Amino acid sequence: MPDTTNPEPEERTRMSTNHPTSGHRARAWLVLLLAGAFEIGYALCVGGSQGFTVLSWSLAAVVFFLLTLFALSVALRTIDVGIGYAVWAGIGAVGAALLGPVFFAETLTPVKALWLTVIIAGVVWLKLSDAPEQRRTR
Amino acid sequence: MHWLYLGIAIVFEIAVAIAAGKARGFTRPAWTAATLVSGGIATYLLSLALLTFDVGVGYAIWTSVAGVGIAVLGALLFGQRLDWRKLLGIAAVIVGVVGLQLSGVA
């Protein structure tokens, strides 16, 4: 928001609370994407911790856990909860499925990929069903 | 045993969602603490489940079934509606988990 403007008090309230500016929205989406990336890190580190017996992976898991929770909560101040959760959960699950085989002795076979796609599509759809347009049509 | 660990991890992940919602952006200390403690327990049990599951498989089942649980509990306890859209998503998650199990990769 340019600081040279001097809006009427009423206008100022409108801009700062009810209608986030486009820059504010863009930042919130960036934080949401970051939260998704942290969630991928969380999933991989929890797996790599071997039941929290490997110190380095365990510490990284705790850090990613706090980062993903914090970033998601910041993003959800601006972005609708249903849409925010859908994007965050989708990024985390797809990322963990694709990167698991990169870091660990795992393979993503076509059969696994098929059923994972069904599950992830299901949960993203479920979260999107909580989006405001759906709530309004009820 | 890995399914049992995952099941308990899912229950605590549902608790995380409820507590985080009540923590209102982590401004309420008691609910914030409940979020972190539930999250810690869920994470530890997930890590035990992932000793057997592939990371991608175990994580997807964990987060998705927790999502189903949150939607169902929301309907049972908080009067939210389970419309056809939500039921479709829930059905897809169940079909996917059963598919993974039956094809022997989970």
Coordinates of N, CA and C in Angstrom, one line a residue:
Chain A
M1 N 0.8 -1.2 0.0 CA 0.0 0.0 0.0 C 0.9 1.3 0.0
P2 N 0.7 2.2 -1.0 CA 1.6 3.3 -1.0 C 1.3 4.2 0.2
D3 N 2.4 4.7 0.8 CA 2.2 5.5 2.0 C 2.0 7.0 1.8
T4 N 1.9 7.4 0.5 CA 1.7 8.8 0.1 C 0.2 9.1 0.1
T5 N -0.7 8.0 0.0 CA -2.1 8.2 0.0 C -2.6 8.6 1.4
N6 N -3.6 9.4 1.4 CA -4.2 9.8 2.7 C -5.7 9.6 2.7
P7 N -6.1 8.4 2.8 CA -7.5 8.1 2.6 C -8.4 8.6 3.8
E8 N -9.6 8.8 3.5 CA -10.6 9.2 4.6 C -10.6 8.0 5.6
P9 N -10.9 8.3 6.9 CA -10.8 7.3 7.9 C -11.7 6.1 7.5
E10 N -12.8 6.3 7.0 CA -13.7 5.2 6.6 C -13.1 4.3 5.6
E11 N -12.4 5.0 4.6 CA -11.8 4.3 3.5 C -10.6 3.5 4.0
R12 N -9.9 4.1 5.0 CA -8.7 3.5 5.5 C -9.1 2.2 6.2
T13 N -10.2 2.2 7.0 CA -10.7 1.0 7.7 C -11.0 -0.1 6.7
R14 N -11.7 0.3 5.6 CA -12.1 -0.6 4.6 C -10.9 -1.4 4.0
M15 N -9.8 -0.6 3.7 CA -8.7 -1.2 3.1 C -7.9 -2.1 4.0
S16 N -7.8 -1.7 5.3 CA -6.9 -2.4 6.2 C -7.5 -3.6 6.8
T17 N -8.9 -3.7 6.9 CA -9.4 -4.8 7.5 C -10.3 -5.7 6.6
N18 N -11.3 -5.1 6.0 CA -12.3 -5.9 5.2 C -11.7 -6.4 3.9
H19 N -11.0 -5.6 3.2 CA -10.6 -6.0 1.8 C -9.1 -5.9 1.7
P20 N -8.4 -7.0 1.9 CA -6.9 -7.0 1.8 C -6.5 -6.6 0.4
T21 N -5.5 -5.8 0.3 CA -5.0 -5.3 -1.1 C -4.5 -6.5 -1.8
S22 N -4.3 -6.3 -3.2 CA -3.8 -7.4 -4.0 C -2.4 -7.9 -3.5
G23 N -1.6 -6.9 -3.1 CA -0.2 -7.2 -2.6 C -0.3 -8.1 -1.4
H24 N -1.2 -7.8 -0.5 CA -1.4 -8.5 0.7 C -1.8 -10.0 0.4
R25 N -2.8 -10.1 -0.6 CA -3.2 -11.4 -1.0 C -2.1 -12.2 -1.6
A26 N -1.3 -11.6 -2.5 CA -0.2 -12.3 -3.1 C 0.8 -12.8 -2.1
R27 N 1.1 -11.9 -1.1 CA 2.0 -12.4 0.0 C 1.4 -13.6 0.8
A28 N 0.1 -13.5 1.0 CA -0.5 -14.6 1.8 C -0.4 -15.9 0.9
W29 N -0.6 -15.9 -0.4 CA -0.4 -17.1 -1.2 C 1.0 -17.6 -1.2
L30 N 1.9 -16.6 -1.2 CA 3.3 -17.0 -1.2 C 3.6 -17.8 0.1
V31 N 3.1 -17.2 1.2 CA 3.3 -17.9 2.6 C 2.6 -19.3 2.6
L32 N 1.5 -19.4 1.9 CA 0.8 -20.7 1.8 C 1.6 -21.7 1.0
L33 N 2.2 -21.3 -0.1 CA 3.0 -22.2 -0.9 C 4.2 -22.6 0.0
L34 N 4.8 -21.6 0.7 CA 5.9 -21.9 1.6 C 5.5 -23.0 2.7
A35 N 4.3 -22.8 3.2 CA 3.8 -23.7 4.2 C 3.7 -25.1 3.6
G36 N 3.3 -25.2 2.4 CA 3.2 -26.5 1.7 C 4.6 -27.1 1.5
A37 N 5.6 -26.3 1.2 CA 7.0 -26.8 1.1 C 7.5 -27.3 2.5
F38 N 7.1 -26.5 3.5 CA 7.5 -26.9 4.9 C 6.9 -28.3 5.2
E39 N 5.6 -28.5 4.8 CA 4.9 -29.7 5.1 C 5.6 -30.9 4.4
I40 N 6.1 -30.7 3.2 CA 6.9 -31.7 2.5 C 8.1 -32.1 3.3
G41 N 8.8 -31.0 3.8 CA 10.0 -31.2 4.6 C 9.7 -32.0 5.9
Y42 N 8.5 -31.6 6.5 CA 8.0 -32.3 7.7 C 7.9 -33.8 7.4
A43 N 7.1 -34.1 6.4 CA 6.8 -35.5 6.1 C 8.1 -36.3 5.8
L44 N 9.0 -35.7 5.0 CA 10.2 -36.5 4.7 C 11.1 -36.7 6.0
C45 N 11.2 -35.6 6.8 CA 12.0 -35.7 8.0 C 11.4 -36.7 9.1
V46 N 10.1 -36.7 9.2 CA 9.5 -37.7 10.1 C 9.8 -39.1 9.6
G47 N 9.7 -39.3 8.3 CA 10.1 -40.6 7.8 C 11.6 -40.9 8.0
G48 N 12.4 -39.9 7.7 CA 13.9 -40.1 7.9 C 14.4 -40.3 9.3
S49 N 13.5 -39.8 10.3 CA 13.9 -39.9 11.7 C 13.9 -41.3 12.2
Q50 N 13.4 -42.3 11.4 CA 13.4 -43.7 11.8 C 12.8 -43.8 13.2
G51 N 11.6 -43.3 13.4 CA 10.9 -43.4 14.7 C 11.6 -42.5 15.7
F52 N 12.1 -41.4 15.3 CA 12.8 -40.4 16.1 C 14.0 -41.0 16.9
T53 N 14.7 -41.8 16.1 CA 16.0 -42.4 16.7 C 17.2 -41.8 16.0
V54 N 17.0 -41.0 14.9 CA 18.1 -40.4 14.3 C 18.0 -38.9 14.6
L55 N 19.0 -38.3 15.3 CA 18.9 -37.0 15.9 C 18.7 -35.9 14.8
S56 N 19.5 -35.9 13.8 CA 19.5 -34.8 12.8 C 18.1 -34.7 12.1
W57 N 17.6 -35.8 11.6 CA 16.3 -35.9 11.0 C 15.2 -35.5 12.0
S58 N 15.3 -35.9 13.2 CA 14.3 -35.7 14.2 C 14.3 -34.2 14.5
L59 N 15.4 -33.5 14.7 CA 15.4 -32.1 14.9 C 14.8 -31.3 13.7
A60 N 15.2 -31.7 12.5 CA 14.7 -31.1 11.3 C 13.1 -31.3 11.3
A61 N 12.6 -32.4 11.7 CA 11.2 -32.7 11.7 C 10.5 -31.7 12.6
V62 N 11.1 -31.5 13.8 CA 10.5 -30.6 14.8 C 10.4 -29.1 14.2
V63 N 11.6 -28.7 13.6 CA 11.6 -27.4 13.0 C 10.6 -27.2 11.9
F64 N 10.5 -28.2 11.0 CA 9.5 -28.1 9.9 C 8.1 -28.1 10.5
F65 N 7.9 -28.9 11.6 CA 6.5 -29.0 12.2 C 6.1 -27.6 12.6
L66 N 7.0 -26.9 13.3 CA 6.7 -25.5 13.8 C 6.5 -24.5 12.6
L67 N 7.4 -24.7 11.6 CA 7.4 -23.7 10.5 C 6.1 -23.9 9.7
T68 N 5.7 -25.2 9.5 CA 4.5 -25.4 8.6 C 3.2 -24.9 9.4
L69 N 3.2 -25.1 10.7 CA 2.0 -24.7 11.5 C 2.0 -23.2 11.5
F70 N 3.1 -22.5 11.7 CA 3.1 -21.1 11.8 C 2.8 -20.4 10.4
A71 N 3.4 -20.9 9.3 CA 3.1 -20.4 8.0 C 1.7 -20.6 7.6
L72 N 1.1 -21.8 7.9 CA -0.3 -22.0 7.5 C -1.2 -21.1 8.3
S73 N -0.9 -20.9 9.6 CA -1.8 -20.0 10.4 C -1.7 -18.5 9.9
V74 N -0.6 -18.1 9.4 CA -0.4 -16.8 8.9 C -1.2 -16.6 7.6
A75 N -1.0 -17.6 6.7 CA -1.7 -17.6 5.4 C -3.2 -17.6 5.5
L76 N -3.7 -18.4 6.5 CA -5.2 -18.5 6.7 C -5.8 -17.3 7.3
R77 N -5.0 -16.3 7.7 CA -5.6 -15.0 8.2 C -6.2 -14.3 7.0
T78 N -5.7 -14.6 5.8 CA -6.1 -13.9 4.6 C -6.9 -14.8 3.6
I79 N -6.4 -16.0 3.5 CA -7.0 -17.0 2.5 C -8.0 -17.8 3.2
D80 N -9.1 -18.1 2.5 CA -10.2 -18.9 3.1 C -9.6 -20.3 3.6
V81 N -10.2 -20.7 4.7 CA -9.7 -22.0 5.4 C -9.8 -23.2 4.4
G82 N -11.0 -23.3 3.8 CA -11.2 -24.5 2.9 C -10.1 -24.5 1.8
I83 N -10.0 -23.4 1.1 CA -9.0 -23.4 0.0 C -7.6 -23.5 0.5
G84 N -7.3 -22.8 1.6 CA -5.9 -22.9 2.1 C -5.5 -24.3 2.5
Y85 N -6.4 -25.0 3.2 CA -6.1 -26.4 3.6 C -5.9 -27.3 2.4
A86 N -6.8 -27.1 1.4 CA -6.8 -27.9 0.2 C -5.4 -27.8 -0.5
V87 N -4.9 -26.6 -0.7 CA -3.7 -26.3 -1.3 C -2.5 -26.9 -0.5
W88 N -2.5 -26.6 0.8 CA -1.5 -27.0 1.7 C -1.4 -28.5 1.8
A89 N -2.5 -29.2 2.0 CA -2.5 -30.7 2.1 C -2.1 -31.3 0.7
G90 N -2.6 -30.7 -0.4 CA -2.3 -31.2 -1.7 C -0.8 -31.2 -2.0
I91 N -0.2 -30.0 -1.7 CA 1.3 -29.8 -1.9 C 2.1 -30.8 -1.1
G92 N 1.7 -30.9 0.2 CA 2.4 -31.8 1.1 C 2.4 -33.3 0.7
A93 N 1.2 -33.7 0.3 CA 1.0 -35.2 0.0 C 1.7 -35.5 -1.4
V94 N 1.5 -34.6 -2.4 CA 2.1 -34.9 -3.7 C 3.6 -34.8 -3.5
G95 N 4.1 -33.8 -2.8 CA 5.5 -33.6 -2.6 C 6.2 -34.8 -1.9
A96 N 5.5 -35.3 -0.9 CA 6.0 -36.5 -0.1 C 6.1 -37.7 -1.0
A97 N 5.0 -37.9 -1.8 CA 5.0 -39.1 -2.7 C 6.1 -39.0 -3.8
L98 N 6.3 -37.8 -4.3 CA 7.3 -37.7 -5.4 C 8.8 -37.7 -4.8
L99 N 9.0 -37.1 -3.7 CA 10.3 -36.9 -3.1 C 10.8 -38.1 -2.2
G100 N 9.8 -38.9 -1.7 CA 10.1 -40.0 -0.9 C 11.2 -40.9 -1.6
P101 N 10.9 -41.3 -2.8 CA 11.8 -42.2 -3.6 C 13.2 -41.5 -3.8
V102 N 13.2 -40.2 -3.8 CA 14.5 -39.5 -4.0 C 15.4 -39.6 -2.8
F103 N 14.8 -39.5 -1.6 CA 15.6 -39.5 -0.4 C 15.8 -40.9 0.2
F104 N 14.8 -41.8 0.0 CA 14.8 -43.1 0.7 C 14.8 -44.3 -0.3
A105 N 15.0 -45.5 0.2 CA 14.9 -46.7 -0.7 C 13.5 -47.0 -1.0
E106 N 12.8 -46.2 -1.7 CA 11.4 -46.4 -2.0 C 11.2 -46.3 -3.5
T107 N 10.1 -46.9 -4.0 CA 9.8 -46.7 -5.5 C 8.4 -46.3 -5.6
L108 N 8.1 -45.4 -6.5 CA 6.7 -45.0 -6.8 C 6.3 -45.8 -8.0
T109 N 5.6 -46.9 -7.8 CA 5.2 -47.8 -8.9 C 3.9 -47.1 -9.5
P110 N 3.5 -47.5 -10.7 CA 2.3 -47.0 -11.3 C 1.0 -47.3 -10.5
V111 N 1.0 -48.5 -9.9 CA -0.2 -48.8 -9.0 C -0.3 -47.9 -7.8
K112 N 0.9 -47.7 -7.1 CA 1.0 -46.8 -6.0 C 0.5 -45.4 -6.4
A113 N 1.1 -44.9 -7.5 CA 0.8 -43.6 -8.0 C -0.7 -43.4 -8.2
L114 N -1.3 -44.5 -8.8 CA -2.7 -44.4 -9.1 C -3.6 -44.2 -7.9
W115 N -3.4 -45.1 -6.9 CA -4.2 -45.0 -5.7 C -3.9 -43.7 -4.9
L116 N -2.6 -43.3 -4.9 CA -2.2 -42.1 -4.2 C -3.0 -40.9 -4.8
T117 N -3.0 -40.9 -6.2 CA -3.7 -39.8 -6.9 C -5.2 -39.8 -6.4
V118 N -5.8 -41.0 -6.3 CA -7.3 -41.0 -5.9 C -7.4 -40.4 -4.5
I119 N -6.5 -40.9 -3.6 CA -6.6 -40.4 -2.2 C -6.4 -38.9 -2.1
I120 N -5.4 -38.4 -2.8 CA -5.0 -37.0 -2.7 C -6.1 -36.1 -3.3
A121 N -6.6 -36.6 -4.5 CA -7.7 -35.8 -5.2 C -8.9 -35.8 -4.3
G122 N -9.1 -36.9 -3.6 CA -10.3 -37.0 -2.6 C -10.2 -36.0 -1.5
V123 N -9.0 -35.9 -0.9 CA -8.9 -35.0 0.3 C -8.9 -33.5 -0.2
V124 N -8.2 -33.2 -1.3 CA -8.2 -31.8 -1.9 C -9.7 -31.4 -2.2
W125 N -10.4 -32.3 -2.9 CA -11.8 -32.1 -3.2 C -12.7 -31.8 -1.9
L126 N -12.4 -32.7 -0.9 CA -13.1 -32.6 0.4 C -12.9 -31.2 1.0
K127 N -11.6 -30.8 1.0 CA -11.3 -29.5 1.7 C -11.9 -28.3 0.8
L128 N -11.8 -28.5 -0.5 CA -12.4 -27.4 -1.4 C -13.9 -27.3 -1.2
S129 N -14.6 -28.4 -0.8 CA -16.0 -28.4 -0.5 C -16.4 -27.5 0.7
D130 N -15.3 -27.0 1.4 CA -15.5 -26.1 2.5 C -15.3 -24.7 2.1
A131 N -15.0 -24.5 0.8 CA -14.7 -23.1 0.3 C -16.0 -22.3 0.4
P132 N -15.9 -20.9 0.4 CA -17.0 -20.0 0.7 C -18.1 -20.1 -0.4
E133 N -17.8 -20.3 -1.7 CA -18.8 -20.4 -2.7 C -19.8 -21.6 -2.4
Q134 N -19.2 -22.7 -1.9 CA -20.0 -23.8 -1.6 C -20.9 -23.5 -0.4
R135 N -20.3 -22.8 0.6 CA -21.1 -22.5 1.8 C -22.3 -21.6 1.4
R136 N -22.1 -20.7 0.5 CA -23.1 -19.7 0.1 C -24.3 -20.4 -0.6
T137 N -24.0 -21.4 -1.3 CA -25.1 -22.1 -2.1 C -26.0 -23.0 -1.3
R138 N -25.6 -23.2 0.0 CA -26.4 -24.1 0.8 C -27.7 -23.5 1.2
Chain B
M1 N 0.9 -54.0 12.8 CA 1.2 -53.0 13.8 C 1.3 -51.6 13.2
H2 N 1.8 -51.5 12.0 CA 2.0 -50.1 11.4 C 0.6 -49.5 11.1
W3 N -0.4 -50.3 10.8 CA -1.8 -49.7 10.7 C -2.3 -49.1 12.0
L4 N -2.0 -49.8 13.1 CA -2.4 -49.4 14.4 C -1.8 -48.0 14.8
Y5 N -0.4 -48.0 14.6 CA 0.3 -46.7 14.8 C -0.3 -45.6 14.0
L6 N -0.6 -45.9 12.7 CA -1.1 -44.9 11.8 C -2.5 -44.4 12.2
G7 N -3.3 -45.4 12.7 CA -4.7 -45.1 13.2 C -4.7 -44.2 14.4
I8 N -3.8 -44.4 15.3 CA -3.7 -43.5 16.5 C -3.1 -42.2 16.1
A9 N -2.2 -42.2 15.2 CA -1.6 -40.9 14.7 C -2.7 -40.1 14.0
I10 N -3.6 -40.7 13.3 CA -4.8 -40.0 12.7 C -5.7 -39.4 13.7
V11 N -6.0 -40.2 14.8 CA -6.8 -39.6 15.9 C -6.2 -38.3 16.4
F12 N -4.9 -38.4 16.7 CA -4.3 -37.2 17.3 C -4.2 -36.0 16.3
E13 N -4.1 -36.4 15.0 CA -4.1 -35.3 13.9 C -5.4 -34.6 13.8
I14 N -6.5 -35.4 14.1 CA -7.8 -34.8 14.1 C -7.9 -33.8 15.3
A15 N -7.3 -34.3 16.5 CA -7.3 -33.4 17.6 C -6.5 -32.1 17.4
V16 N -5.4 -32.2 16.6 CA -4.7 -31.0 16.2 C -5.5 -30.0 15.5
A17 N -6.3 -30.5 14.5 CA -7.2 -29.6 13.7 C -8.2 -28.9 14.6
I18 N -8.8 -29.7 15.5 CA -9.8 -29.1 16.4 C -9.2 -28.0 17.3
A19 N -8.0 -28.4 17.9 CA -7.3 -27.5 18.9 C -6.8 -26.3 18.1
A20 N -6.3 -26.5 16.9 CA -5.7 -25.3 16.2 C -6.8 -24.3 15.8
G21 N -8.0 -24.9 15.5 CA -9.1 -24.0 15.2 C -9.5 -23.2 16.4
K22 N -9.5 -23.8 17.6 CA -9.9 -23.1 18.8 C -8.8 -22.2 19.3
A23 N -7.6 -22.4 18.9 CA -6.4 -21.5 19.3 C -6.5 -20.2 18.7
R24 N -7.4 -19.9 17.7 CA -7.6 -18.6 17.0 C -6.2 -17.9 16.7
G25 N -5.5 -18.5 15.7 CA -4.2 -17.9 15.4 C -3.2 -18.0 16.5
F26 N -3.3 -19.0 17.3 CA -2.4 -19.2 18.5 C -2.4 -18.0 19.4
T27 N -3.5 -17.4 19.7 CA -3.6 -16.3 20.6 C -4.1 -16.9 22.0
R28 N -4.7 -18.1 22.0 CA -5.1 -18.7 23.3 C -4.1 -19.8 23.7
P29 N -3.5 -19.5 24.9 CA -2.4 -20.4 25.3 C -2.8 -21.9 25.5
A30 N -3.9 -22.1 26.2 CA -4.3 -23.5 26.5 C -4.5 -24.3 25.2
W31 N -5.3 -23.7 24.2 CA -5.5 -24.4 23.0 C -4.3 -24.5 22.1
T32 N -3.4 -23.5 22.2 CA -2.1 -23.6 21.5 C -1.3 -24.7 22.0
A33 N -1.3 -24.9 23.4 CA -0.5 -26.0 24.0 C -1.1 -27.3 23.6
A34 N -2.5 -27.4 23.5 CA -3.1 -28.6 23.1 C -2.8 -29.0 21.7
T35 N -2.7 -27.9 20.8 CA -2.3 -28.2 19.4 C -0.9 -28.8 19.3
L36 N 0.0 -28.2 20.1 CA 1.4 -28.6 20.0 C 1.6 -30.0 20.6
V37 N 0.9 -30.3 21.7 CA 1.1 -31.6 22.4 C 0.4 -32.7 21.4
S38 N -0.8 -32.5 20.9 CA -1.4 -33.4 20.0 C -0.5 -33.6 18.8
G39 N 0.0 -32.5 18.3 CA 0.9 -32.6 17.1 C 2.1 -33.4 17.4
G40 N 2.7 -33.3 18.6 CA 3.8 -34.0 18.9 C 3.6 -35.5 19.0
I41 N 2.4 -35.9 19.6 CA 2.0 -37.3 19.7 C 1.7 -37.9 18.3
A42 N 1.0 -37.1 17.5 CA 0.6 -37.5 16.2 C 1.9 -37.8 15.3
T43 N 2.8 -36.8 15.5 CA 4.1 -36.9 14.7 C 4.9 -38.2 15.1
Y44 N 5.0 -38.4 16.4 CA 5.8 -39.6 16.9 C 5.2 -40.9 16.4
L45 N 3.8 -41.0 16.5 CA 3.2 -42.2 16.0 C 3.3 -42.4 14.5
L46 N 3.2 -41.2 13.8 CA 3.4 -41.3 12.3 C 4.8 -41.8 12.0
S47 N 5.8 -41.3 12.8 CA 7.2 -41.8 12.5 C 7.3 -43.3 12.7
L48 N 6.6 -43.9 13.7 CA 6.6 -45.3 13.9 C 5.9 -46.0 12.8
A49 N 4.8 -45.5 12.3 CA 4.1 -46.1 11.1 C 5.0 -46.1 9.9
L50 N 5.8 -44.9 9.7 CA 6.6 -44.8 8.5 C 7.9 -45.7 8.6
L51 N 8.1 -46.4 9.7 CA 9.2 -47.4 9.7 C 8.8 -48.5 8.7
T52 N 7.5 -48.7 8.5 CA 7.0 -49.7 7.6 C 6.5 -49.2 6.3
F53 N 5.6 -48.2 6.4 CA 5.0 -47.5 5.2 C 6.1 -46.7 4.4
D54 N 5.9 -46.6 3.1 CA 6.7 -45.6 2.3 C 6.2 -44.2 2.9
V55 N 7.1 -43.3 2.9 CA 6.8 -41.9 3.4 C 5.6 -41.4 2.6
G56 N 5.6 -41.4 1.3 CA 4.5 -40.8 0.5 C 3.2 -41.5 0.8
V57 N 3.2 -42.9 0.9 CA 2.0 -43.6 1.1 C 1.4 -43.4 2.5
G58 N 2.3 -43.5 3.6 CA 1.8 -43.4 5.0 C 1.4 -41.9 5.2
Y59 N 2.1 -41.0 4.7 CA 1.7 -39.6 4.9 C 0.4 -39.2 4.3
A60 N 0.2 -39.7 3.0 CA -1.1 -39.4 2.3 C -2.3 -40.0 3.0
I61 N -2.1 -41.3 3.5 CA -3.2 -41.9 4.2 C -3.5 -41.2 5.5
W62 N -2.4 -40.8 6.2 CA -2.6 -40.1 7.5 C -3.3 -38.8 7.3
T63 N -2.9 -37.9 6.4 CA -3.4 -36.6 6.3 C -4.9 -36.7 5.7
S64 N -5.1 -37.6 4.8 CA -6.4 -37.7 4.1 C -7.5 -38.3 5.0
V65 N -7.1 -39.4 5.7 CA -8.1 -40.0 6.6 C -8.4 -39.1 7.8
A66 N -7.4 -38.3 8.2 CA -7.7 -37.3 9.2 C -8.6 -36.2 8.7
G67 N -8.5 -35.9 7.4 CA -9.4 -34.9 6.8 C -10.8 -35.4 6.8
V68 N -11.0 -36.7 6.5 CA -12.3 -37.4 6.5 C -12.8 -37.3 7.9
G69 N -12.0 -37.7 8.9 CA -12.5 -37.7 10.3 C -12.9 -36.3 10.7
I70 N -12.2 -35.2 10.3 CA -12.5 -33.9 10.7 C -13.9 -33.5 10.1
A71 N -14.1 -33.9 8.8 CA -15.4 -33.6 8.1 C -16.5 -34.3 8.8
V72 N -16.3 -35.6 9.2 CA -17.4 -36.4 9.8 C -17.7 -35.8 11.2
L73 N -16.6 -35.5 12.0 CA -16.8 -35.0 13.3 C -17.5 -33.6 13.3
G74 N -17.1 -32.8 12.3 CA -17.7 -31.5 12.1 C -19.2 -31.6 11.9
A75 N -19.6 -32.7 11.2 CA -21.0 -32.9 11.0 C -21.7 -33.4 12.3
L76 N -21.0 -34.3 13.0 CA -21.6 -34.9 14.2 C -21.7 -34.0 15.3
L77 N -20.6 -33.2 15.5 CA -20.5 -32.4 16.8 C -20.8 -30.9 16.6
F78 N -20.4 -30.4 15.4 CA -20.6 -29.0 15.2 C -21.6 -28.6 14.2
G79 N -22.5 -29.5 13.8 CA -23.6 -29.2 13.0 C -23.3 -28.8 11.6
Q80 N -22.1 -29.1 11.1 CA -21.8 -28.8 9.7 C -22.4 -29.8 8.8
R81 N -22.8 -29.4 7.6 CA -23.5 -30.3 6.7 C -22.5 -31.1 5.9
L82 N -22.9 -32.4 5.7 CA -22.1 -33.3 4.8 C -22.9 -33.4 3.5
D83 N -22.6 -32.5 2.6 CA -23.3 -32.5 1.3 C -22.7 -33.5 0.4
W84 N -23.3 -33.6 -0.8 CA -22.8 -34.6 -1.8 C -21.3 -34.4 -2.2
R85 N -20.9 -33.1 -2.2 CA -19.5 -32.8 -2.6 C -18.6 -33.5 -1.6
K86 N -18.8 -33.2 -0.3 CA -18.0 -33.8 0.7 C -18.0 -35.3 0.7
L87 N -19.2 -35.9 0.6 CA -19.3 -37.4 0.5 C -18.5 -37.9 -0.6
L88 N -18.5 -37.2 -1.7 CA -17.7 -37.7 -2.9 C -16.2 -37.7 -2.5
G89 N -15.7 -36.7 -1.9 CA -14.3 -36.6 -1.5 C -14.0 -37.7 -0.5
I90 N -14.9 -37.9 0.5 CA -14.7 -39.0 1.5 C -14.6 -40.3 0.8
A91 N -15.6 -40.6 -0.1 CA -15.6 -41.8 -0.9 C -14.3 -42.1 -1.6
A92 N -13.8 -41.0 -2.3 CA -12.5 -41.2 -3.0 C -11.4 -41.5 -2.1
V93 N -11.3 -40.9 -0.9 CA -10.2 -41.2 0.0 C -10.3 -42.7 0.5
I94 N -11.5 -43.2 0.8 CA -11.7 -44.5 1.2 C -11.4 -45.5 0.1
V95 N -11.8 -45.2 -1.1 CA -11.5 -46.1 -2.3 C -10.0 -46.2 -2.5
G96 N -9.3 -45.0 -2.3 CA -7.9 -45.0 -2.5 C -7.1 -45.8 -1.5
V97 N -7.5 -45.6 -0.2 CA -6.9 -46.4 0.9 C -7.1 -47.9 0.7
V98 N -8.3 -48.3 0.4 CA -8.6 -49.7 0.2 C -7.8 -50.2 -1.0
G99 N -7.8 -49.4 -2.0 CA -7.0 -49.8 -3.2 C -5.6 -50.0 -2.9
L100 N -5.0 -49.1 -2.2 CA -3.6 -49.3 -1.8 C -3.4 -50.6 -1.0
Q101 N -4.3 -50.8 -0.1 CA -4.2 -52.0 0.8 C -4.3 -53.3 0.0
L102 N -5.4 -53.3 -0.9 CA -5.7 -54.5 -1.6 C -4.5 -54.8 -2.7
S103 N -3.9 -53.8 -3.2 CA -2.9 -54.0 -4.2 C -1.5 -54.3 -3.5
G104 N -1.6 -54.4 -2.2 CA -0.4 -54.9 -1.4 C 0.8 -53.9 -1.3
V105 N 0.5 -52.6 -1.6 CA 1.6 -51.6 -1.6 C 1.6 -50.8 -0.3
A106 N 0.6 -51.0 0.6 CA 0.5 -50.2 1.8 C 0.6 -51.1 3.0

